[in-house]
mmCIF file of C-alpha atoms and ligand atoms in Angstrom:
data_model
loop_
_atom_site.group_PDB
_atom_site.id
_atom_site.type_symbol
_atom_site.label_atom_id
_atom_site.label_comp_id
_atom_site.label_asym_id
_atom_site.label_seq_id
_atom_site.Cartn_x
_atom_site.Cartn_y
_atom_site.Cartn_z
ATOM 1 C CA MET A 1 -8.250 25.004 -1.383
ATOM 2 C CA ARG A 2 -8.592 22.358 1.372
ATOM 3 C CA ALA A 3 -10.902 19.460 0.533
ATOM 4 C CA GLU A 4 -13.140 19.625 3.621
ATOM 5 C CA ALA A 5 -16.636 19.661 2.111
ATOM 6 C CA PRO A 6 -18.025 16.879 -0.108
ATOM 7 C CA PRO A 7 -18.302 17.585 -3.814
ATOM 8 C CA ALA A 8 -21.695 18.717 -5.002
ATOM 9 C CA GLY A 9 -24.172 15.869 -5.295
ATOM 10 C CA TYR A 10 -22.231 13.462 -3.060
ATOM 11 C CA SER A 11 -24.197 12.102 -0.136
ATOM 12 C CA PRO A 12 -22.371 9.917 2.422
ATOM 13 C CA ARG A 13 -25.720 8.222 3.115
ATOM 14 C CA ASP A 14 -25.460 6.562 -0.287
ATOM 15 C CA TYR A 15 -22.145 4.938 0.652
ATOM 16 C CA VAL A 16 -22.674 2.472 3.437
ATOM 17 C CA PRO A 17 -20.021 -0.254 3.839
ATOM 18 C CA PRO A 18 -21.122 -3.730 4.882
ATOM 19 C CA PRO A 19 -21.030 -4.475 8.623
ATOM 20 C CA LEU A 20 -17.693 -5.500 10.114
ATOM 21 C CA ALA A 21 -17.838 -8.649 12.227
ATOM 22 C CA ASP A 22 -16.187 -8.271 15.625
ATOM 23 C CA ARG A 23 -14.372 -11.576 15.674
ATOM 24 C CA ALA A 24 -11.047 -13.127 14.830
ATOM 25 C CA GLU A 25 -10.913 -14.091 11.170
ATOM 26 C CA PRO A 26 -8.937 -16.933 9.610
ATOM 27 C CA LEU A 27 -5.510 -15.650 8.643
ATOM 28 C CA ALA A 28 -5.341 -15.028 4.913
ATOM 29 C CA ALA A 29 -2.166 -12.929 4.679
ATOM 30 C CA LEU A 30 1.149 -12.703 6.481
ATOM 31 C CA ALA A 31 3.794 -10.015 6.302
ATOM 32 C CA LEU A 32 7.201 -11.544 6.968
ATOM 33 C CA ASP A 33 9.843 -9.298 8.456
ATOM 34 C CA ALA A 34 12.496 -11.294 6.627
ATOM 35 C CA VAL A 35 15.598 -9.283 7.427
ATOM 36 C CA GLY A 36 14.667 -6.598 10.002
ATOM 37 C CA SER A 37 17.151 -4.071 8.604
ATOM 38 C CA CYS A 38 17.848 -1.925 5.581
ATOM 39 C CA ASN A 39 20.955 -1.154 3.523
ATOM 40 C CA ILE A 40 20.219 2.549 2.878
ATOM 41 C CA ALA A 41 19.360 5.511 5.097
ATOM 42 C CA CYS A 42 16.350 7.419 3.744
ATOM 43 C CA ARG A 43 16.067 10.731 5.568
ATOM 44 C CA TYR A 44 12.366 10.215 6.281
ATOM 45 C CA CYS A 45 12.433 6.502 7.148
ATOM 46 C CA ALA A 46 9.370 5.776 9.338
ATOM 47 C CA GLU A 47 10.582 2.303 10.251
ATOM 48 C CA SER A 48 13.869 3.428 11.748
ATOM 49 C CA ALA A 49 12.009 6.098 13.704
ATOM 50 C CA THR A 50 9.341 3.813 15.168
ATOM 51 C CA GLN A 51 10.639 0.212 15.185
ATOM 52 C CA PRO A 52 13.501 -1.378 17.096
ATOM 53 C CA ARG A 53 16.450 -3.099 15.409
ATOM 54 C CA ARG A 54 15.695 -6.703 14.549
ATOM 55 C CA ARG A 55 17.691 -9.759 13.498
ATOM 56 C CA PRO A 56 17.123 -11.597 10.211
ATOM 57 C CA MET A 57 14.449 -14.291 10.132
ATOM 58 C CA SER A 58 15.613 -17.927 10.275
ATOM 59 C CA GLU A 59 14.458 -20.731 7.964
ATOM 60 C CA GLU A 60 12.735 -22.327 10.977
ATOM 61 C CA THR A 61 10.673 -19.206 11.584
ATOM 62 C CA LEU A 62 9.772 -19.063 7.900
ATOM 63 C CA ALA A 63 8.590 -22.685 8.014
ATOM 64 C CA ALA A 64 6.562 -22.001 11.202
ATOM 65 C CA ALA A 65 4.946 -18.945 9.545
ATOM 66 C CA TRP A 66 3.986 -21.111 6.575
ATOM 67 C CA ARG A 67 2.367 -23.647 8.948
ATOM 68 C CA LEU A 68 0.426 -20.851 10.685
ATOM 69 C CA LEU A 69 -0.985 -19.632 7.380
ATOM 70 C CA PHE A 70 -1.516 -23.162 6.003
ATOM 71 C CA PRO A 71 -2.059 -25.477 8.999
ATOM 72 C CA ASP A 72 -2.408 -28.579 6.821
ATOM 73 C CA GLY A 73 0.572 -27.535 4.705
ATOM 74 C CA ARG A 74 -1.531 -26.927 1.589
ATOM 75 C CA PRO A 75 -2.287 -23.387 0.405
ATOM 76 C CA ARG A 76 -5.882 -22.170 0.201
ATOM 77 C CA PRO A 77 -7.115 -19.781 -2.500
ATOM 78 C CA GLY A 78 -6.942 -16.077 -1.692
ATOM 79 C CA CYS A 79 -3.912 -16.172 0.627
ATOM 80 C CA SER A 80 -0.850 -14.008 0.239
ATOM 81 C CA LEU A 81 2.593 -13.366 1.698
ATOM 82 C CA HIS A 82 4.143 -9.905 1.927
ATOM 83 C CA LEU A 83 7.813 -9.026 2.145
ATOM 84 C CA GLY A 84 8.358 -5.349 2.722
ATOM 85 C CA SER A 85 9.770 -4.266 6.054
ATOM 86 C CA GLY A 86 13.469 -3.462 6.062
ATOM 87 C CA GLU A 87 15.051 -4.330 2.696
ATOM 88 C CA PRO A 88 13.928 -7.850 1.859
ATOM 89 C CA LEU A 89 16.539 -8.354 -0.885
ATOM 90 C CA LEU A 90 19.171 -8.352 1.876
ATOM 91 C CA GLY A 91 17.717 -11.755 2.705
ATOM 92 C CA LEU A 92 17.833 -13.299 -0.755
ATOM 93 C CA PRO A 93 18.682 -16.830 0.523
ATOM 94 C CA LEU A 94 15.547 -16.795 2.676
ATOM 95 C CA LEU A 95 13.460 -15.471 -0.223
ATOM 96 C CA ARG A 96 14.712 -18.344 -2.346
ATOM 97 C CA LYS A 97 13.652 -20.719 0.430
ATOM 98 C CA LEU A 98 10.190 -19.199 0.341
ATOM 99 C CA ALA A 99 10.066 -19.572 -3.430
ATOM 100 C CA ALA A 100 11.073 -23.234 -3.060
ATOM 101 C CA LEU A 101 8.393 -23.760 -0.382
ATOM 102 C CA ILE A 102 5.760 -22.377 -2.742
ATOM 103 C CA GLU A 103 7.092 -24.492 -5.569
ATOM 104 C CA ARG A 104 6.903 -27.601 -3.421
ATOM 105 C CA HIS A 105 3.457 -27.003 -1.855
ATOM 106 C CA GLY A 106 1.931 -24.108 -3.705
ATOM 107 C CA GLY A 107 0.133 -25.877 -6.521
ATOM 108 C CA SER A 108 -1.350 -23.878 -9.397
ATOM 109 C CA ALA A 109 -3.087 -20.529 -9.138
ATOM 110 C CA ALA A 110 -6.420 -22.357 -9.269
ATOM 111 C CA GLU A 111 -5.318 -24.631 -6.432
ATOM 112 C CA GLY A 112 -4.507 -21.660 -4.248
ATOM 113 C CA ARG A 113 -0.846 -20.858 -4.949
ATOM 114 C CA PRO A 114 -0.255 -17.864 -2.650
ATOM 115 C CA GLU A 115 0.507 -14.495 -4.157
ATOM 116 C CA VAL A 116 3.758 -12.952 -2.968
ATOM 117 C CA HIS A 117 4.147 -9.165 -2.794
ATOM 118 C CA LEU A 118 7.672 -7.841 -2.432
ATOM 119 C CA THR A 119 8.459 -4.188 -1.716
ATOM 120 C CA THR A 120 12.072 -3.163 -2.202
ATOM 121 C CA ASN A 121 14.172 -0.026 -2.339
ATOM 122 C CA GLY A 122 15.563 -1.394 -5.599
ATOM 123 C CA THR A 123 19.245 -0.769 -4.826
ATOM 124 C CA LEU A 124 20.029 -4.500 -4.643
ATOM 125 C CA ALA A 125 17.941 -5.434 -7.691
ATOM 126 C CA THR A 126 20.902 -6.349 -9.874
ATOM 127 C CA PRO A 127 20.262 -7.773 -13.353
ATOM 128 C CA ALA A 128 20.573 -11.297 -11.940
ATOM 129 C CA VAL A 129 18.105 -10.535 -9.126
ATOM 130 C CA ARG A 130 15.716 -8.958 -11.617
ATOM 131 C CA ASP A 131 15.826 -12.066 -13.778
ATOM 132 C CA TRP A 132 14.910 -14.071 -10.711
ATOM 133 C CA LEU A 133 12.031 -11.734 -9.804
ATOM 134 C CA VAL A 134 10.643 -11.824 -13.316
ATOM 135 C CA ALA A 135 10.687 -15.637 -13.258
ATOM 136 C CA SER A 136 9.279 -15.849 -9.721
ATOM 137 C CA GLY A 137 5.733 -14.739 -10.599
ATOM 138 C CA TRP A 138 5.816 -12.456 -7.551
ATOM 139 C CA ARG A 139 4.409 -8.928 -7.487
ATOM 140 C CA VAL A 140 7.125 -6.356 -7.051
ATOM 141 C CA LYS A 141 6.957 -2.768 -5.877
ATOM 142 C CA ILE A 142 9.979 -0.453 -5.938
ATOM 143 C CA SER A 143 10.225 2.760 -3.953
ATOM 144 C CA LEU A 144 11.377 5.619 -6.170
ATOM 145 C CA ASP A 145 10.570 9.212 -5.326
ATOM 146 C CA GLY A 146 10.532 10.602 -8.869
ATOM 147 C CA PRO A 147 13.293 12.248 -10.888
ATOM 148 C CA ARG A 148 16.868 12.155 -9.649
ATOM 149 C CA GLU A 149 16.897 15.583 -8.000
ATOM 150 C CA ILE A 150 13.857 14.744 -5.850
ATOM 151 C CA HIS A 151 14.741 11.112 -5.154
ATOM 152 C CA ASP A 152 18.345 11.780 -4.164
ATOM 153 C CA ARG A 153 17.291 14.502 -1.737
ATOM 154 C CA TRP A 154 15.686 11.850 0.460
ATOM 155 C CA ARG A 155 16.641 8.314 -0.488
ATOM 156 C CA ILE A 156 20.341 8.155 0.193
ATOM 157 C CA GLY A 157 22.933 5.524 1.002
ATOM 158 C CA ARG A 158 24.782 5.177 4.290
ATOM 159 C CA ARG A 159 27.502 7.603 3.149
ATOM 160 C CA GLY A 160 24.950 10.145 1.954
ATOM 161 C CA GLU A 161 25.250 9.174 -1.704
ATOM 162 C CA GLY A 162 22.284 9.254 -4.068
ATOM 163 C CA THR A 163 20.614 5.964 -5.041
ATOM 164 C CA TRP A 164 18.533 7.083 -8.042
ATOM 165 C CA GLU A 165 20.825 5.657 -10.730
ATOM 166 C CA ARG A 166 20.598 2.051 -9.516
ATOM 167 C CA VAL A 167 16.939 2.227 -8.614
ATOM 168 C CA ALA A 168 15.848 3.877 -11.879
ATOM 169 C CA ALA A 169 17.652 1.133 -13.854
ATOM 170 C CA ALA A 170 15.730 -1.532 -11.932
ATOM 171 C CA VAL A 171 12.421 0.323 -12.416
ATOM 172 C CA ALA A 172 12.909 0.685 -16.183
ATOM 173 C CA ASP A 173 13.828 -2.978 -16.555
ATOM 174 C CA LEU A 174 11.027 -4.474 -14.446
ATOM 175 C CA ALA A 175 8.426 -2.074 -15.843
ATOM 176 C CA ALA A 176 9.270 -3.346 -19.304
ATOM 177 C CA ARG A 177 9.485 -7.039 -18.418
ATOM 178 C CA MET A 178 6.577 -7.530 -15.976
ATOM 179 C CA PRO A 179 4.298 -4.488 -16.373
ATOM 180 C CA GLU A 180 1.234 -6.095 -14.829
ATOM 181 C CA ARG A 181 3.063 -7.343 -11.734
ATOM 182 C CA PHE A 182 5.125 -4.228 -11.167
ATOM 183 C CA SER A 183 4.454 -0.900 -9.484
ATOM 184 C CA VAL A 184 6.329 2.077 -8.082
ATOM 185 C CA THR A 185 5.660 3.912 -4.821
ATOM 186 C CA ALA A 186 6.835 7.467 -4.389
ATOM 187 C CA VAL A 187 6.848 9.179 -1.026
ATOM 188 C CA LEU A 188 5.842 12.847 -1.220
ATOM 189 C CA CYS A 189 7.878 15.095 1.072
ATOM 190 C CA ARG A 190 7.964 18.820 1.497
ATOM 191 C CA GLY A 191 8.509 20.609 -1.785
ATOM 192 C CA ALA A 192 8.099 17.589 -4.067
ATOM 193 C CA ASP A 193 5.907 18.511 -7.037
ATOM 194 C CA PRO A 194 3.563 15.540 -7.728
ATOM 195 C CA VAL A 195 3.484 16.495 -11.418
ATOM 196 C CA GLU A 196 7.261 16.044 -11.659
ATOM 197 C CA VAL A 197 7.254 12.957 -9.485
ATOM 198 C CA PHE A 198 4.558 11.245 -11.568
ATOM 199 C CA ALA A 199 6.123 12.243 -14.877
ATOM 200 C CA GLY A 200 9.569 11.108 -13.768
ATOM 201 C CA ILE A 201 8.317 7.655 -12.863
ATOM 202 C CA ALA A 202 6.016 7.323 -15.869
ATOM 203 C CA GLY A 203 8.983 8.313 -18.052
ATOM 204 C CA LEU A 204 10.772 5.137 -16.880
ATOM 205 C CA GLY A 205 7.854 3.078 -18.178
ATOM 206 C CA ALA A 206 6.004 2.270 -14.939
ATOM 207 C CA ARG A 207 2.314 1.640 -15.556
ATOM 208 C CA ARG A 208 1.205 1.573 -11.922
ATOM 209 C CA ILE A 209 2.245 4.425 -9.642
ATOM 210 C CA GLU A 210 1.401 5.061 -5.990
ATOM 211 C CA LEU A 211 1.958 8.516 -4.503
ATOM 212 C CA VAL A 212 2.056 8.464 -0.699
ATOM 213 C CA PRO A 213 2.480 11.474 1.622
ATOM 214 C CA VAL A 214 5.340 10.963 4.063
ATOM 215 C CA ALA A 215 4.593 9.991 7.673
ATOM 216 C CA HIS A 216 6.993 11.894 9.908
ATOM 217 C CA ASP A 217 7.114 14.432 12.693
ATOM 218 C CA ASP A 218 9.738 16.827 11.297
ATOM 219 C CA PRO A 219 8.209 19.955 9.723
ATOM 220 C CA GLN A 220 11.245 20.144 7.402
ATOM 221 C CA VAL A 221 10.167 16.806 5.945
ATOM 222 C CA LEU A 222 6.378 17.103 6.070
ATOM 223 C CA PRO A 223 4.477 18.587 3.128
ATOM 224 C CA GLY A 224 3.032 21.996 3.872
ATOM 225 C CA ARG A 225 -0.227 23.658 2.773
ATOM 226 C CA ALA A 226 1.276 24.590 -0.598
ATOM 227 C CA ASP A 227 2.191 20.952 -1.187
ATOM 228 C CA VAL A 228 -1.306 19.752 -0.353
ATOM 229 C CA ALA A 229 -2.778 22.356 -2.715
ATOM 230 C CA ARG A 230 -0.386 21.205 -5.445
ATOM 231 C CA TYR A 231 -1.481 17.612 -4.918
ATOM 232 C CA GLU A 232 -5.157 18.613 -5.187
ATOM 233 C CA ARG A 233 -4.470 20.316 -8.526
ATOM 234 C CA PHE A 234 -2.416 17.372 -9.707
ATOM 235 C CA VAL A 235 -5.071 14.729 -8.979
ATOM 236 C CA ALA A 236 -7.864 16.899 -10.372
ATOM 237 C CA ALA A 237 -5.863 17.369 -13.585
ATOM 238 C CA TYR A 238 -5.139 13.619 -13.741
ATOM 239 C CA ALA A 239 -8.903 12.926 -13.526
ATOM 240 C CA ARG A 240 -9.656 15.465 -16.258
ATOM 241 C CA ARG A 241 -7.016 13.937 -18.527
ATOM 242 C CA PHE A 242 -8.412 10.463 -17.885
ATOM 243 C CA ALA A 243 -11.953 11.668 -18.639
ATOM 244 C CA ALA A 244 -10.723 13.206 -21.861
ATOM 245 C CA GLY A 245 -9.552 9.783 -23.032
ATOM 246 C CA GLU A 246 -5.831 9.977 -22.359
ATOM 247 C CA GLU A 247 -4.086 6.679 -21.630
ATOM 248 C CA LEU A 248 -2.265 7.253 -18.351
ATOM 249 C CA PRO A 249 -0.382 5.071 -15.884
ATOM 250 C CA VAL A 250 -2.701 3.916 -13.112
ATOM 251 C CA LEU A 251 -2.548 6.239 -10.096
ATOM 252 C CA ILE A 252 -3.075 3.489 -7.574
ATOM 253 C CA ARG A 253 -4.542 5.290 -4.562
ATOM 254 C CA PHE A 254 -6.789 7.457 -6.681
ATOM 255 C CA ALA A 255 -7.994 4.393 -8.642
ATOM 256 C CA GLY A 256 -9.009 2.806 -5.353
ATOM 257 C CA LYS A 257 -11.106 5.840 -4.514
ATOM 258 C CA VAL A 258 -12.752 5.711 -7.933
ATOM 259 C CA ARG A 259 -13.752 2.067 -7.352
ATOM 260 C CA ARG A 260 -15.296 3.071 -4.047
ATOM 261 C CA ALA A 261 -17.013 6.099 -5.543
ATOM 262 C CA MET A 262 -18.603 3.538 -7.914
ATOM 263 C CA GLY A 263 -19.761 1.583 -4.856
ATOM 264 C CA PHE A 264 -17.148 -1.229 -4.907
ATOM 265 C CA GLU A 265 -15.131 -2.321 -1.866
ATOM 266 C CA LEU A 266 -16.569 0.138 0.656
ATOM 267 C CA GLN A 267 -14.886 -0.595 3.988
ATOM 268 C CA ARG A 268 -15.018 0.353 7.667
ATOM 269 C CA VAL A 269 -11.284 -0.285 8.103
ATOM 270 C CA PRO A 270 -8.387 0.540 5.802
ATOM 271 C CA CYS A 271 -6.932 -2.980 5.734
ATOM 272 C CA ALA A 272 -7.141 -6.385 7.368
ATOM 273 C CA ALA A 273 -4.277 -5.732 9.834
ATOM 274 C CA GLY A 274 -5.008 -7.508 13.135
ATOM 275 C CA ARG A 275 -7.944 -9.306 11.574
ATOM 276 C CA GLY A 276 -7.084 -11.605 8.639
ATOM 277 C CA PHE A 277 -3.589 -10.139 8.261
ATOM 278 C CA ALA A 278 -0.617 -10.412 10.621
ATOM 279 C CA GLY A 279 3.035 -9.408 10.675
ATOM 280 C CA VAL A 280 5.627 -11.999 11.737
ATOM 281 C CA ALA A 281 8.752 -10.755 13.505
ATOM 282 C CA PRO A 282 12.072 -12.557 13.013
ATOM 283 C CA ASP A 283 11.730 -13.978 16.558
ATOM 284 C CA GLY A 284 8.292 -15.426 15.699
ATOM 285 C CA ALA A 285 6.182 -12.834 17.518
ATOM 286 C CA LEU A 286 2.959 -11.787 15.790
ATOM 287 C CA TYR A 287 1.808 -8.203 15.246
ATOM 288 C CA PRO A 288 -1.129 -6.588 13.379
ATOM 289 C CA CYS A 289 1.110 -5.878 10.357
ATOM 290 C CA PHE A 290 4.732 -5.183 9.400
ATOM 291 C CA ARG A 291 4.575 -1.561 10.581
ATOM 292 C CA PHE A 292 3.944 -2.712 14.185
ATOM 293 C CA VAL A 293 6.671 -5.365 14.335
ATOM 294 C CA GLY A 294 8.600 -4.979 17.561
ATOM 295 C CA VAL A 295 6.516 -2.043 18.824
ATOM 296 C CA ASP A 296 5.575 -2.418 22.492
ATOM 297 C CA GLY A 297 1.909 -3.007 23.235
ATOM 298 C CA PHE A 298 1.002 -4.428 19.814
ATOM 299 C CA ARG A 299 2.144 -8.037 20.141
ATOM 300 C CA LEU A 300 -0.730 -10.366 19.139
ATOM 301 C CA GLY A 301 0.761 -13.740 20.045
ATOM 302 C CA SER A 302 3.556 -15.817 18.546
ATOM 303 C CA LEU A 303 4.167 -18.631 16.115
ATOM 304 C CA ALA A 304 4.931 -20.949 19.000
ATOM 305 C CA GLU A 305 1.854 -20.136 21.109
ATOM 306 C CA GLY A 306 -0.513 -19.129 18.303
ATOM 307 C CA PRO A 307 -2.538 -15.899 17.987
ATOM 308 C CA ASP A 308 -3.588 -14.269 21.250
ATOM 309 C CA SER A 309 -7.356 -13.787 20.897
ATOM 310 C CA GLU A 310 -7.578 -11.328 23.828
ATOM 311 C CA ALA A 311 -4.823 -9.119 22.466
ATOM 312 C CA ALA A 312 -6.409 -9.293 18.996
ATOM 313 C CA ALA A 313 -9.816 -8.238 20.402
ATOM 314 C CA ALA A 314 -8.177 -5.366 22.284
ATOM 315 C CA PHE A 315 -6.547 -4.249 19.023
ATOM 316 C CA ARG A 316 -9.857 -4.416 17.114
ATOM 317 C CA HIS A 317 -11.440 -2.127 19.725
ATOM 318 C CA GLY A 318 -8.402 0.124 20.099
ATOM 319 C CA ALA A 319 -5.835 1.017 17.472
ATOM 320 C CA GLY A 320 -7.635 -1.120 14.899
ATOM 321 C CA ARG A 321 -11.144 0.179 15.445
ATOM 322 C CA PRO A 322 -13.353 1.025 12.455
ATOM 323 C CA TRP A 323 -13.765 4.627 11.295
ATOM 324 C CA GLU A 324 -17.270 5.077 12.708
ATOM 325 C CA GLU A 325 -15.720 4.622 16.180
ATOM 326 C CA ARG A 326 -13.093 7.315 15.631
ATOM 327 C CA GLU A 327 -12.981 11.053 15.867
ATOM 328 C CA PRO A 328 -13.091 12.869 13.493
ATOM 329 C CA CYS A 329 -13.678 10.070 10.993
ATOM 330 C CA ARG A 330 -17.316 9.470 11.997
ATOM 331 C CA ASP A 331 -18.135 12.998 10.737
ATOM 332 C CA CYS A 332 -15.860 12.915 7.692
ATOM 333 C CA TRP A 333 -17.727 13.051 4.393
ATOM 334 C CA ALA A 334 -15.118 10.823 2.718
ATOM 335 C CA ALA A 335 -15.005 8.092 5.376
ATOM 336 C CA ALA A 336 -16.520 5.288 3.261
ATOM 337 C CA LEU A 337 -14.183 6.131 0.394
ATOM 338 C CA CYS A 338 -11.219 6.325 2.765
ATOM 339 C CA GLY A 339 -11.851 3.314 4.976
ATOM 340 C CA GLY A 340 -10.264 5.136 7.921
ATOM 341 C CA PRO A 341 -6.650 5.899 8.693
ATOM 342 C CA CYS A 342 -3.731 3.473 8.469
ATOM 343 C CA PHE A 343 -3.736 2.088 12.021
ATOM 344 C CA ALA A 344 0.035 2.297 12.318
ATOM 345 C CA VAL A 345 0.333 5.883 11.070
ATOM 346 C CA ALA A 346 -2.498 6.999 13.327
ATOM 347 C CA GLU A 347 -0.841 5.384 16.369
ATOM 348 C CA MET A 348 2.686 6.514 15.655
ATOM 349 C CA PHE A 349 2.171 9.933 14.113
ATOM 350 C CA GLY A 350 -1.379 10.932 14.983
ATOM 351 C CA PRO A 351 -2.352 13.229 17.828
ATOM 352 C CA GLY A 352 -3.479 10.380 20.129
ATOM 353 C CA GLY A 353 -6.731 8.542 20.875
ATOM 354 C CA SER A 354 -6.422 6.715 17.517
ATOM 355 C CA ARG A 355 -7.219 9.958 15.728
ATOM 356 C CA PRO A 356 -5.749 10.110 12.197
ATOM 357 C CA PHE A 357 -2.674 11.956 11.074
ATOM 358 C CA ALA A 358 -4.446 15.025 9.689
ATOM 359 C CA LEU A 359 -2.022 15.694 6.821
ATOM 360 C CA HIS A 360 -2.849 12.286 5.331
ATOM 361 C CA CYS A 361 -6.549 13.094 5.484
ATOM 362 C CA ASP A 362 -5.977 16.087 3.222
ATOM 363 C CA TYR A 363 -4.485 13.772 0.570
ATOM 364 C CA VAL A 364 -7.210 11.185 0.972
ATOM 365 C CA ARG A 365 -9.957 13.770 0.555
ATOM 366 C CA ALA A 366 -8.228 15.256 -2.471
ATOM 367 C CA ASP A 367 -8.282 11.815 -4.079
ATOM 368 C CA ALA A 368 -11.863 11.193 -2.961
ATOM 369 C CA ARG A 369 -13.115 14.532 -4.263
ATOM 370 C CA ALA A 370 -11.503 14.002 -7.688
ATOM 371 C CA ALA A 371 -12.815 10.444 -7.804
ATOM 372 C CA VAL A 372 -16.409 11.455 -7.069
ATOM 373 C CA ARG A 373 -16.280 14.134 -9.755
ATOM 374 C CA LEU A 374 -14.783 11.730 -12.290
ATOM 375 C CA VAL A 375 -17.456 9.104 -11.632
ATOM 376 C CA ARG A 376 -20.252 11.652 -11.937
ATOM 377 C CA ARG A 377 -18.839 13.052 -15.140
ATOM 378 C CA LEU A 378 -18.142 9.719 -16.839
ATOM 379 C CA SER A 379 -21.358 8.067 -15.743
ATOM 380 C CA ARG A 380 -23.176 10.745 -17.745
ATOM 381 C CA ARG A 381 -20.888 10.973 -20.755
ATOM 382 C CA ASP A 382 -18.883 7.787 -21.141
ATOM 383 C CA PRO A 383 -19.805 5.104 -18.556
ATOM 384 C CA GLU A 384 -17.852 2.408 -20.350
ATOM 385 C CA ARG A 385 -14.616 4.241 -19.618
ATOM 386 C CA LEU A 386 -15.237 3.727 -15.915
ATOM 387 C CA LEU A 387 -14.819 -0.005 -16.456
ATOM 388 C CA ALA A 388 -11.050 0.617 -16.593
ATOM 389 C CA PHE A 389 -11.274 0.850 -12.784
ATOM 390 C CA VAL A 390 -13.096 -2.446 -12.378
ATOM 391 C CA PRO A 391 -11.344 -4.820 -14.760
ATOM 392 C CA GLU A 392 -13.073 -7.849 -13.225
ATOM 393 C CA LEU A 393 -16.426 -6.349 -14.284
ATOM 394 C CA ARG A 394 -15.016 -5.560 -17.731
ATOM 395 C CA ARG A 395 -13.956 -9.208 -18.117
ATOM 396 C CA ALA A 396 -17.333 -10.468 -16.909
ATOM 397 C CA LEU A 397 -19.157 -8.262 -19.398
ATOM 398 C CA ASP A 398 -16.832 -9.348 -22.193
ATOM 399 C CA ARG A 399 -17.666 -12.987 -21.401
ATOM 400 C CA LEU A 400 -21.365 -12.250 -21.539
ATOM 401 C CA GLU A 401 -20.977 -10.679 -24.956
ATOM 402 C CA VAL A 402 -19.158 -13.716 -26.355
HETATM 403 S S1 SF4 B 1 -8.762 9.055 8.194
HETATM 404 FE FE1 SF4 B 1 -9.125 11.197 7.654
HETATM 405 S S2 SF4 B 1 -9.933 11.132 5.547
HETATM 406 FE FE2 SF4 B 1 -10.093 9.069 6.411
HETATM 407 S S3 SF4 B 1 -12.173 8.966 7.308
HETATM 408 FE FE3 SF4 B 1 -10.790 9.635 8.956
HETATM 409 S S4 SF4 B 1 -10.896 11.870 8.895
HETATM 410 FE FE4 SF4 B 1 -11.677 11.137 6.914
HETATM 411 S S1 SF4 B 2 -2.090 -0.734 9.421
HETATM 412 FE FE1 SF4 B 2 -1.309 0.633 7.828
HETATM 413 S S2 SF4 B 2 0.705 -0.213 7.257
HETATM 414 FE FE2 SF4 B 2 -0.422 -1.806 8.372
HETATM 415 S S3 SF4 B 2 -1.424 -3.009 6.748
HETATM 416 FE FE3 SF4 B 2 -2.878 -1.460 7.491
HETATM 417 S S4 SF4 B 2 -2.635 0.243 6.046
HETATM 418 FE FE4 SF4 B 2 -0.803 -1.053 5.837
#
């Protein structure tokens, strides 16, 4: 069944996000396009389909990006750096420079040491690299599409060989050694059973799992109606198992919807791209986020000249507009739980006019529907269990009890 109508008892009027200021915000996060290329050849790669080839980033550009984020050289609390376009582990020397920069200027967590988030395909995460990642304190996400037979259908090397073996070894190791800082993202393509995907990744020990529908234009790759229906059943069953008390790995996107269904973090945009978040190209050009790097029409300034406030304002009113200024989002029952479509996916794969990519909406509403039902059910029967989704509240309550 398609998740078009809200679940019984859900009223969008009860979920009103705070207003969104229409102004440039201080930069709090940068995505660094450290290498601009990848070492494997996933059949569904969105980057290779939408972004031009880029050269690796130089040390000088890295230093200039650091100065843009921290004009006085000293980190501020709440800032972060993201390494995820291309395959960042191809640029290990530059990553080590970044680690050294943080070591030199980053201070302690309390003093504002920036968080670093690294997304990798895992194929270059050798035991030595994994030791380095564990010691780095960085957050690491590996892309793994589930068990070998699903993963190797899509995530292949340049000669068409499977990559599961190497990636699964890295997942199992990092999941065991840094469970709180580690997660796995699986891309759901046509025919992939989310039950098998989730179980395959959980079986390697991962405690945080993100399932993401593919963004593509090939019907051979895109999930069909049967796949969406399978996902709806999967997430509904996950919610029931959670409600029954089972200890399960965190299903990251669903957990976000549960937080919002509880009233936390309601948003009018899906992310801070083009507002407090920017992507830095290897040549120093600035974009709303890493998915826009090098794409014509989305340049928002450069490290040399600084952010372009006119281009940023045009982005906020165009591709980066809030959901209440989009069709069909303004009439979507799940809008406040969704936050609106990924700007990049809407622009590159949507039907035009900044309308969302409809397939992704089906997945979002499946998560939102299951989340609303879970919150309703647990708030009646076992409200304390809901605190698993808001650990900061759990910790605050624990402190009050002491
Ligand atoms: S992106 Fe899709 S699911 Fe999200 S608010 Fe818009 S229509 Fe609804
Ligand atoms: S626009 Fe999309 S890819 Fe870019 S930061 Fe936002 S959600 Fe992520």
